[in-house]
PDB file of C-alpha atoms in Angstrom:
ATOM      1  CA  MET A   1    -151.121 -85.489  77.331  1.00  0.00           C
ATOM      2  CA  LYS A   2    -148.316 -84.298  79.618  1.00  0.00           C
ATOM      3  CA  LYS A   3    -150.135 -85.795  82.607  1.00  0.00           C
ATOM      4  CA  ILE A   4    -150.434 -89.141  80.806  1.00  0.00           C
ATOM      5  CA  ILE A   5    -146.742 -89.113  79.876  1.00  0.00           C
ATOM      6  CA  SER A   6    -145.798 -88.224  83.450  1.00  0.00           C
ATOM      7  CA  LEU A   7    -148.011 -91.026  84.777  1.00  0.00           C
ATOM      8  CA  ILE A   8    -146.458 -93.561  82.394  1.00  0.00           C
ATOM      9  CA  ALA A   9    -142.979 -92.405  83.368  1.00  0.00           C
ATOM     10  CA  ALA A  10    -143.820 -92.762  87.056  1.00  0.00           C
ATOM     11  CA  VAL A  11    -145.181 -96.282  86.514  1.00  0.00           C
ATOM     12  CA  LEU A  12    -142.058 -97.268  84.589  1.00  0.00           C
ATOM     13  CA  LEU A  13    -139.861 -95.940  87.372  1.00  0.00           C
ATOM     14  CA  ILE A  14    -141.795 -97.965  89.956  1.00  0.00           C
ATOM     15  CA  ILE A  15    -141.547-101.115  87.831  1.00  0.00           C
ATOM     16  CA  GLY A  16    -137.851-100.493  87.358  1.00  0.00           C
ATOM     17  CA  ALA A  17    -137.311-100.078  91.083  1.00  0.00           C
ATOM     18  CA  ILE A  18    -139.203-103.297  91.806  1.00  0.00           C
ATOM     19  CA  CYS A  19    -137.150-105.199  89.249  1.00  0.00           C
ATOM     20  CA  MET A  20    -133.913-103.803  90.634  1.00  0.00           C
ATOM     21  CA  SER A  21    -134.788-105.178  94.052  1.00  0.00           C
ATOM     22  CA  GLY A  22    -136.806-108.265  93.237  1.00  0.00           C
ATOM     23  CA  CYS A  23    -136.716-109.380  89.574  1.00  0.00           C
ATOM     24  CA  ALA A  24    -134.795-112.562  88.868  1.00  0.00           C
ATOM     25  CA  THR A  25    -131.506-112.148  87.017  1.00  0.00           C
ATOM     26  CA  TYR A  26    -131.862-115.600  85.495  1.00  0.00           C
ATOM     27  CA  LYS A  27    -133.862-118.772  85.968  1.00  0.00           C
ATOM     28  CA  GLY A  28    -133.161-122.425  85.371  1.00  0.00           C
ATOM     29  CA  GLU A  29    -132.575-125.888  86.774  1.00  0.00           C
ATOM     30  CA  TYR A  30    -129.678-126.525  89.110  1.00  0.00           C
ATOM     31  CA  GLY A  31    -129.316-130.061  90.427  1.00  0.00           C
ATOM     32  CA  ASP A  32    -132.553-131.129  92.113  1.00  0.00           C
ATOM     33  CA  PHE A  33    -134.187-127.707  91.908  1.00  0.00           C
ATOM     34  CA  VAL A  34    -135.787-125.137  89.620  1.00  0.00           C
ATOM     35  CA  CYS A  35    -134.297-121.821  90.710  1.00  0.00           C
ATOM     36  CA  GLU A  36    -134.503-118.060  90.310  1.00  0.00           C
ATOM     37  CA  PHE A  37    -131.201-116.267  90.909  1.00  0.00           C
ATOM     38  CA  PHE A  38    -131.001-112.619  92.006  1.00  0.00           C
ATOM     39  CA  ASP A  39    -127.679-110.872  91.376  1.00  0.00           C
ATOM     40  CA  THR A  40    -128.758-107.686  93.170  1.00  0.00           C
ATOM     41  CA  LYS A  41    -129.219-109.595  96.438  1.00  0.00           C
ATOM     42  CA  ASN A  42    -126.881-112.535  95.747  1.00  0.00           C
ATOM     43  CA  THR A  43    -129.748-114.857  96.670  1.00  0.00           C
ATOM     44  CA  VAL A  44    -131.663-117.695  95.043  1.00  0.00           C
ATOM     45  CA  ASP A  45    -135.275-118.859  95.406  1.00  0.00           C
ATOM     46  CA  ILE A  46    -136.239-122.504  94.895  1.00  0.00           C
ATOM     47  CA  ASN A  47    -139.435-122.515  92.844  1.00  0.00           C
ATOM     48  CA  GLY A  48    -139.788-126.184  92.040  1.00  0.00           C
ATOM     49  CA  LEU A  49    -138.092-129.536  91.560  1.00  0.00           C
ATOM     50  CA  SER A  50    -136.248-130.734  88.486  1.00  0.00           C
ATOM     51  CA  GLU A  51    -137.163-134.106  86.990  1.00  0.00           C
ATOM     52  CA  GLU A  52    -134.192-135.580  88.848  1.00  0.00           C
ATOM     53  CA  GLY A  53    -135.331-133.942  92.095  1.00  0.00           C
ATOM     54  CA  LYS A  54    -138.834-135.375  91.738  1.00  0.00           C
ATOM     55  CA  LYS A  55    -137.404-138.909  91.732  1.00  0.00           C
ATOM     56  CA  LYS A  56    -135.696-138.608  95.109  1.00  0.00           C
ATOM     57  CA  LYS A  57    -137.034-139.767  98.481  1.00  0.00           C
ATOM     58  CA  ILE A  58    -134.654-137.479 100.374  1.00  0.00           C
ATOM     59  CA  LEU A  59    -133.902-133.838  99.571  1.00  0.00           C
ATOM     60  CA  VAL A  60    -131.519-131.379 101.197  1.00  0.00           C
ATOM     61  CA  ILE A  61    -132.357-127.680 100.922  1.00  0.00           C
ATOM     62  CA  PRO A  62    -128.803-126.298 100.975  1.00  0.00           C
ATOM     63  CA  GLU A  63    -127.508-123.081 102.458  1.00  0.00           C
ATOM     64  CA  GLU A  64    -126.231-121.991  99.038  1.00  0.00           C
ATOM     65  CA  ILE A  65    -126.698-122.917  95.390  1.00  0.00           C
ATOM     66  CA  ASN A  66    -123.901-121.992  92.998  1.00  0.00           C
ATOM     67  CA  GLY A  67    -122.643-119.378  95.475  1.00  0.00           C
ATOM     68  CA  TYR A  68    -126.069-117.757  96.019  1.00  0.00           C
ATOM     69  CA  LYS A  69    -127.750-117.883  99.450  1.00  0.00           C
ATOM     70  CA  VAL A  70    -131.044-119.799  99.427  1.00  0.00           C
ATOM     71  CA  ASP A  71    -133.701-117.319 100.542  1.00  0.00           C
ATOM     72  CA  PHE A  72    -137.207-118.621  99.805  1.00  0.00           C
ATOM     73  CA  ILE A  73    -139.025-121.744  98.695  1.00  0.00           C
ATOM     74  CA  GLY A  74    -141.933-121.336  96.285  1.00  0.00           C
ATOM     75  CA  LYS A  75    -143.182-118.496  94.106  1.00  0.00           C
ATOM     76  CA  LYS A  76    -144.462-115.298  95.641  1.00  0.00           C
ATOM     77  CA  VAL A  77    -148.239-114.956  95.575  1.00  0.00           C
ATOM     78  CA  LEU A  78    -148.327-112.293  92.866  1.00  0.00           C
ATOM     79  CA  THR A  79    -146.119-114.315  90.524  1.00  0.00           C
ATOM     80  CA  GLY A  80    -147.386-117.814  91.285  1.00  0.00           C
ATOM     81  CA  THR A  81    -149.114-120.015  88.715  1.00  0.00           C
ATOM     82  CA  GLY A  82    -151.712-121.492  91.046  1.00  0.00           C
ATOM     83  CA  LYS A  83    -150.059-124.919  90.844  1.00  0.00           C
ATOM     84  CA  PRO A  84    -148.009-126.430  93.688  1.00  0.00           C
ATOM     85  CA  ASP A  85    -144.443-125.111  93.628  1.00  0.00           C
ATOM     86  CA  ILE A  86    -142.856-128.149  95.269  1.00  0.00           C
ATOM     87  CA  SER A  87    -144.521-131.276  93.936  1.00  0.00           C
ATOM     88  CA  SER A  88    -143.260-134.825  94.424  1.00  0.00           C
ATOM     89  CA  LYS A  89    -144.930-138.183  94.950  1.00  0.00           C
ATOM     90  CA  ASN A  90    -141.608-139.716  96.050  1.00  0.00           C
ATOM     91  CA  LEU A  91    -140.325-137.241  98.642  1.00  0.00           C
ATOM     92  CA  GLU A  92    -140.307-138.680 102.184  1.00  0.00           C
ATOM     93  CA  VAL A  93    -137.672-136.663 104.071  1.00  0.00           C
ATOM     94  CA  ILE A  94    -136.494-133.068 103.668  1.00  0.00           C
ATOM     95  CA  TYR A  95    -133.592-131.330 105.408  1.00  0.00           C
ATOM     96  CA  PHE A  96    -133.389-127.546 105.792  1.00  0.00           C
ATOM     97  CA  VAL A  97    -129.723-126.699 106.344  1.00  0.00           C
ATOM     98  CA  ASN A  98    -130.201-122.992 107.020  1.00  0.00           C
ATOM     99  CA  GLU A  99    -132.921-120.675 108.251  1.00  0.00           C
ATOM    100  CA  LEU A 100    -134.967-119.371 105.315  1.00  0.00           C
ATOM    101  CA  LYS A 101    -136.750-116.036 105.135  1.00  0.00           C
ATOM    102  CA  GLY A 102    -140.006-117.679 104.133  1.00  0.00           C
ATOM    103  CA  ARG A 103    -141.972-120.057 101.971  1.00  0.00           C
ATOM    104  CA  PHE A 104    -144.692-119.236  99.496  1.00  0.00           C
ATOM    105  CA  GLY A 105    -147.328-121.174  97.598  1.00  0.00           C
ATOM    106  CA  GLN A 106    -148.648-124.685  98.120  1.00  0.00           C
ATOM    107  CA  GLN A 107    -146.621-127.856  98.286  1.00  0.00           C
ATOM    108  CA  ASP A 108    -147.827-131.236  97.016  1.00  0.00           C
ATOM    109  CA  CYS A 109    -145.759-133.943  98.707  1.00  0.00           C
ATOM    110  CA  PRO A 110    -148.275-136.547  99.942  1.00  0.00           C
ATOM    111  CA  ASN A 111    -145.644-139.027 101.156  1.00  0.00           C
ATOM    112  CA  LEU A 112    -143.495-136.567 103.099  1.00  0.00           C
ATOM    113  CA  LYS A 113    -143.044-137.878 106.655  1.00  0.00           C
ATOM    114  CA  LYS A 114    -140.269-135.829 108.244  1.00  0.00           C
ATOM    115  CA  ALA A 115    -138.655-132.400 107.994  1.00  0.00           C
ATOM    116  CA  PHE A 116    -135.460-131.401 109.782  1.00  0.00           C
ATOM    117  CA  GLN A 117    -134.317-127.927 110.792  1.00  0.00           C
ATOM    118  CA  ILE A 118    -130.535-128.277 111.054  1.00  0.00           C
ATOM    119  CA  LYS A 119    -129.793-124.737 112.230  1.00  0.00           C
ATOM    120  CA  ASN A 120    -130.404-123.849 115.888  1.00  0.00           C
ATOM    121  CA  THR A 121    -133.436-121.689 115.279  1.00  0.00           C
ATOM    122  CA  TYR A 122    -137.214-122.018 115.344  1.00  0.00           C
ATOM    123  CA  PRO A 123    -138.356-123.317 111.934  1.00  0.00           C
ATOM    124  CA  ASN A 124    -140.709-121.248 109.825  1.00  0.00           C
ATOM    125  CA  ILE A 125    -144.236-122.414 110.685  1.00  0.00           C
ATOM    126  CA  ASP A 126    -144.986-122.752 106.957  1.00  0.00           C
ATOM    127  CA  ILE A 127    -142.993-125.995 106.952  1.00  0.00           C
ATOM    128  CA  ILE A 128    -145.663-127.557 109.116  1.00  0.00           C
ATOM    129  CA  TRP A 129    -148.745-126.327 107.287  1.00  0.00           C
ATOM    130  CA  GLU A 130    -147.673-126.135 103.645  1.00  0.00           C
ATOM    131  CA  PHE A 131    -145.933-129.502 103.544  1.00  0.00           C
ATOM    132  CA  LYS A 132    -148.734-131.232 105.506  1.00  0.00           C
ATOM    133  CA  LEU A 133    -146.274-133.279 107.517  1.00  0.00           C
ATOM    134  CA  GLU A 134    -147.203-136.599 109.063  1.00  0.00           C
ATOM    135  CA  LYS A 135    -147.994-135.837 112.734  1.00  0.00           C
ATOM    136  CA  ASN A 136    -147.242-132.157 111.889  1.00  0.00           C
ATOM    137  CA  ARG A 137    -143.717-132.464 113.282  1.00  0.00           C
ATOM    138  CA  VAL A 138    -140.439-130.795 112.460  1.00  0.00           C
ATOM    139  CA  TYR A 139    -137.323-132.298 114.033  1.00  0.00           C
ATOM    140  CA  MET A 140    -134.611-130.079 115.481  1.00  0.00           C
ATOM    141  CA  MET A 141    -131.422-130.271 117.582  1.00  0.00           C
ATOM    142  CA  SER A 142    -132.150-131.658 121.034  1.00  0.00           C
ATOM    143  CA  ASN A 143    -130.443-129.045 123.227  1.00  0.00           C
ATOM    144  CA  PHE A 144    -132.232-126.174 121.451  1.00  0.00           C
ATOM    145  CA  PHE A 145    -135.530-128.052 121.688  1.00  0.00           C
ATOM    146  CA  MET A 146    -135.147-128.975 125.367  1.00  0.00           C
ATOM    147  CA  SER A 147    -134.180-125.403 126.313  1.00  0.00           C
ATOM    148  CA  ASN A 148    -136.874-123.604 124.358  1.00  0.00           C
ATOM    149  CA  TYR A 149    -139.655-125.777 122.949  1.00  0.00           C
ATOM    150  CA  LYS A 150    -140.110-128.910 125.058  1.00  0.00           C
ATOM    151  CA  GLY A 151    -143.810-129.730 125.091  1.00  0.00           C
ATOM    152  CA  THR A 152    -144.467-128.117 121.707  1.00  0.00           C
ATOM    153  CA  GLU A 153    -146.497-130.573 119.632  1.00  0.00           C
ATOM    154  CA  GLU A 154    -145.254-129.319 116.260  1.00  0.00           C
ATOM    155  CA  LEU A 155    -141.570-129.743 117.139  1.00  0.00           C
ATOM    156  CA  TYR A 156    -139.567-132.704 118.314  1.00  0.00           C
ATOM    157  CA  ALA A 157    -135.955-133.408 119.268  1.00  0.00           C
ATOM    158  CA  ALA A 158    -134.116-135.487 116.666  1.00  0.00           C
ATOM    159  CA  ASN A 159    -132.646-138.651 118.169  1.00  0.00           C
ATOM    160  CA  VAL A 160    -129.579-138.852 115.901  1.00  0.00           C
ATOM    161  CA  SER A 161    -127.045-136.027 116.143  1.00  0.00           C
ATOM    162  CA  TYR A 162    -123.786-135.536 114.260  1.00  0.00           C
ATOM    163  CA  PHE A 163    -121.277-133.339 116.122  1.00  0.00           C
ATOM    164  CA  TYR A 164    -118.380-131.331 114.690  1.00  0.00           C
ATOM    165  CA  ASN A 165    -116.481-132.332 117.836  1.00  0.00           C
ATOM    166  CA  TYR A 166    -114.126-129.383 118.316  1.00  0.00           C
ATOM    167  CA  ALA A 167    -114.145-126.240 120.449  1.00  0.00           C
ATOM    168  CA  ASP A 168    -116.094-123.232 119.173  1.00  0.00           C
ATOM    169  CA  ALA A 169    -117.710-125.236 116.367  1.00  0.00           C
ATOM    170  CA  PRO A 170    -120.644-123.537 114.594  1.00  0.00           C
ATOM    171  CA  ASN A 171    -124.308-124.227 115.305  1.00  0.00           C
ATOM    172  CA  ASP A 172    -123.711-125.171 118.960  1.00  0.00           C
ATOM    173  CA  GLY A 173    -121.538-128.017 117.721  1.00  0.00           C
ATOM    174  CA  TYR A 174    -124.286-129.762 115.735  1.00  0.00           C
ATOM    175  CA  TYR A 175    -123.493-130.657 112.120  1.00  0.00           C
ATOM    176  CA  TRP A 176    -126.451-132.839 111.103  1.00  0.00           C
ATOM    177  CA  LEU A 177    -129.628-134.453 112.444  1.00  0.00           C
ATOM    178  CA  ASP A 178    -131.768-137.489 111.818  1.00  0.00           C
ATOM    179  CA  ASP A 179    -134.504-139.443 113.565  1.00  0.00           C
ATOM    180  CA  LEU A 180    -134.871-143.209 113.333  1.00  0.00           C
ATOM    181  CA  ASP A 181    -136.672-146.045 115.079  1.00  0.00           C
ATOM    182  CA  ASP A 182    -135.103-148.449 117.549  1.00  0.00           C
ATOM    183  CA  GLY A 183    -132.882-150.995 115.798  1.00  0.00           C
ATOM    184  CA  GLU A 184    -132.722-149.092 112.501  1.00  0.00           C
ATOM    185  CA  LYS A 185    -129.481-148.513 110.625  1.00  0.00           C
ATOM    186  CA  ILE A 186    -128.532-145.093 109.327  1.00  0.00           C
ATOM    187  CA  THR A 187    -129.083-145.243 105.580  1.00  0.00           C
ATOM    188  CA  TYR A 188    -128.688-141.581 104.664  1.00  0.00           C
ATOM    189  CA  ILE A 189    -125.163-140.335 105.373  1.00  0.00           C
ATOM    190  CA  PRO A 190    -124.680-136.560 105.005  1.00  0.00           C
ATOM    191  CA  GLU A 191    -121.822-134.994 103.094  1.00  0.00           C
ATOM    192  CA  ASN A 192    -118.595-134.857 105.064  1.00  0.00           C
ATOM    193  CA  PRO A 193    -118.162-131.755 107.231  1.00  0.00           C
ATOM    194  CA  THR A 194    -115.233-129.413 106.654  1.00  0.00           C
ATOM    195  CA  ARG A 195    -112.856-127.603 108.999  1.00  0.00           C
ATOM    196  CA  GLU A 196    -110.102-125.197 108.082  1.00  0.00           C
ATOM    197  CA  GLY A 197    -106.663-126.766 108.433  1.00  0.00           C
ATOM    198  CA  TYR A 198    -108.009-130.288 108.976  1.00  0.00           C
ATOM    199  CA  LEU A 199    -109.125-133.346 107.044  1.00  0.00           C
ATOM    200  CA  PHE A 200    -112.285-135.200 108.060  1.00  0.00           C
ATOM    201  CA  GLY A 201    -111.476-138.648 109.456  1.00  0.00           C
ATOM    202  CA  GLY A 202    -114.870-140.320 109.773  1.00  0.00           C
ATOM    203  CA  TRP A 203    -117.678-140.700 112.319  1.00  0.00           C
ATOM    204  CA  PHE A 204    -117.140-142.217 115.765  1.00  0.00           C
ATOM    205  CA  LYS A 205    -119.183-143.255 118.801  1.00  0.00           C
ATOM    206  CA  ASP A 206    -117.083-141.351 121.340  1.00  0.00           C
ATOM    207  CA  LYS A 207    -115.538-137.880 121.624  1.00  0.00           C
ATOM    208  CA  ALA A 208    -112.032-139.352 121.715  1.00  0.00           C
ATOM    209  CA  CYS A 209    -112.746-141.089 118.394  1.00  0.00           C
ATOM    210  CA  THR A 210    -111.582-144.538 119.464  1.00  0.00           C
ATOM    211  CA  GLU A 211    -114.621-146.530 118.271  1.00  0.00           C
ATOM    212  CA  VAL A 212    -115.781-145.995 114.711  1.00  0.00           C
ATOM    213  CA  TRP A 213    -119.479-145.878 113.822  1.00  0.00           C
ATOM    214  CA  ASP A 214    -120.062-148.710 111.354  1.00  0.00           C
ATOM    215  CA  PHE A 215    -122.943-147.730 109.077  1.00  0.00           C
ATOM    216  CA  GLU A 216    -123.187-151.325 107.832  1.00  0.00           C
ATOM    217  CA  THR A 217    -123.878-152.873 111.231  1.00  0.00           C
ATOM    218  CA  ASP A 218    -124.508-150.278 113.981  1.00  0.00           C
ATOM    219  CA  THR A 219    -128.111-149.491 114.860  1.00  0.00           C
ATOM    220  CA  ILE A 220    -130.057-146.747 116.604  1.00  0.00           C
ATOM    221  CA  THR A 221    -131.263-146.886 120.213  1.00  0.00           C
ATOM    222  CA  LYS A 222    -134.738-145.469 120.806  1.00  0.00           C
ATOM    223  CA  PRO A 223    -136.333-146.338 124.167  1.00  0.00           C
ATOM    224  CA  ALA A 224    -140.110-146.626 124.087  1.00  0.00           C
ATOM    225  CA  ASP A 225    -140.661-144.511 127.200  1.00  0.00           C
ATOM    226  CA  ASP A 226    -137.820-141.976 127.152  1.00  0.00           C
ATOM    227  CA  TYR A 227    -135.741-139.760 124.872  1.00  0.00           C
ATOM    228  CA  TYR A 228    -132.253-140.914 123.918  1.00  0.00           C
ATOM    229  CA  GLU A 229    -129.809-138.990 121.742  1.00  0.00           C
ATOM    230  CA  ASN A 230    -127.585-141.140 119.517  1.00  0.00           C
ATOM    231  CA  ILE A 231    -124.428-139.085 118.911  1.00  0.00           C
ATOM    232  CA  LEU A 232    -121.845-139.447 116.164  1.00  0.00           C
ATOM    233  CA  TYR A 233    -118.582-137.522 116.620  1.00  0.00           C
ATOM    234  CA  ALA A 234    -116.406-136.270 113.775  1.00  0.00           C
ATOM    235  CA  LYS A 235    -112.700-137.082 113.789  1.00  0.00           C
ATOM    236  CA  TRP A 236    -110.223-134.511 112.476  1.00  0.00           C
ATOM    237  CA  ASN A 237    -106.704-135.033 111.191  1.00  0.00           C
ATOM    238  CA  LYS A 238    -104.504-131.959 111.005  1.00  0.00           C
ATOM    239  CA  LYS A 239    -103.211-131.175 107.525  1.00  0.00           C
ATOM    240  CA  ASN A 240     -99.484-131.313 106.972  1.00  0.00           C
ATOM    241  CA  ASP A 241     -98.009-127.866 106.267  1.00  0.00           C
TER     242      ASP A 241
END
């Protein structure tokens, strides 16, 4: 009997330790996503899409949700239901703002065409295989691609780049990415960037910010036989003290 009690106690201790390190503090919908929040790690896993999220053609996987760092997408194998974690018939474009630790489970997004890795790092290979991307391509910042991965079939340099446009800006100066065909207008405009002590003043065609980018009329240049990077520069107005 004592051995049985000791065994049960040991099992309970193991379960308790696992829960302390990996059991969700609370679960629920937050915006476009179904989430599991972990207070012990101050992280959040995205385990599905809300009804609102399933309606959207474009989704942004943010760096944080409600102050928690986004860590994983999908349920872990041992806790999965066997159904696709990320399922959407409408999703066409997905942006990953930050590097994630990993992705679990299967994704069912038959109309997904493009994925973007905004951060200057190699994207987790699971993006390519689990999301079954058209042409199996993930788009990334051009300077990081040209320096490290030129010639890699699974990766491609995005041809639209948004720059913070100030010295020592994060992420090698890149704020956002996109990739469009020749003559197309930019239809998805990212949230405005932020900078301490400054107010964002719009997007411009030149570093000096003399010619504004007009999203209603300006179009993308994409030569048929060469790579061309369309650059938008942020303007900053210093806050009054």
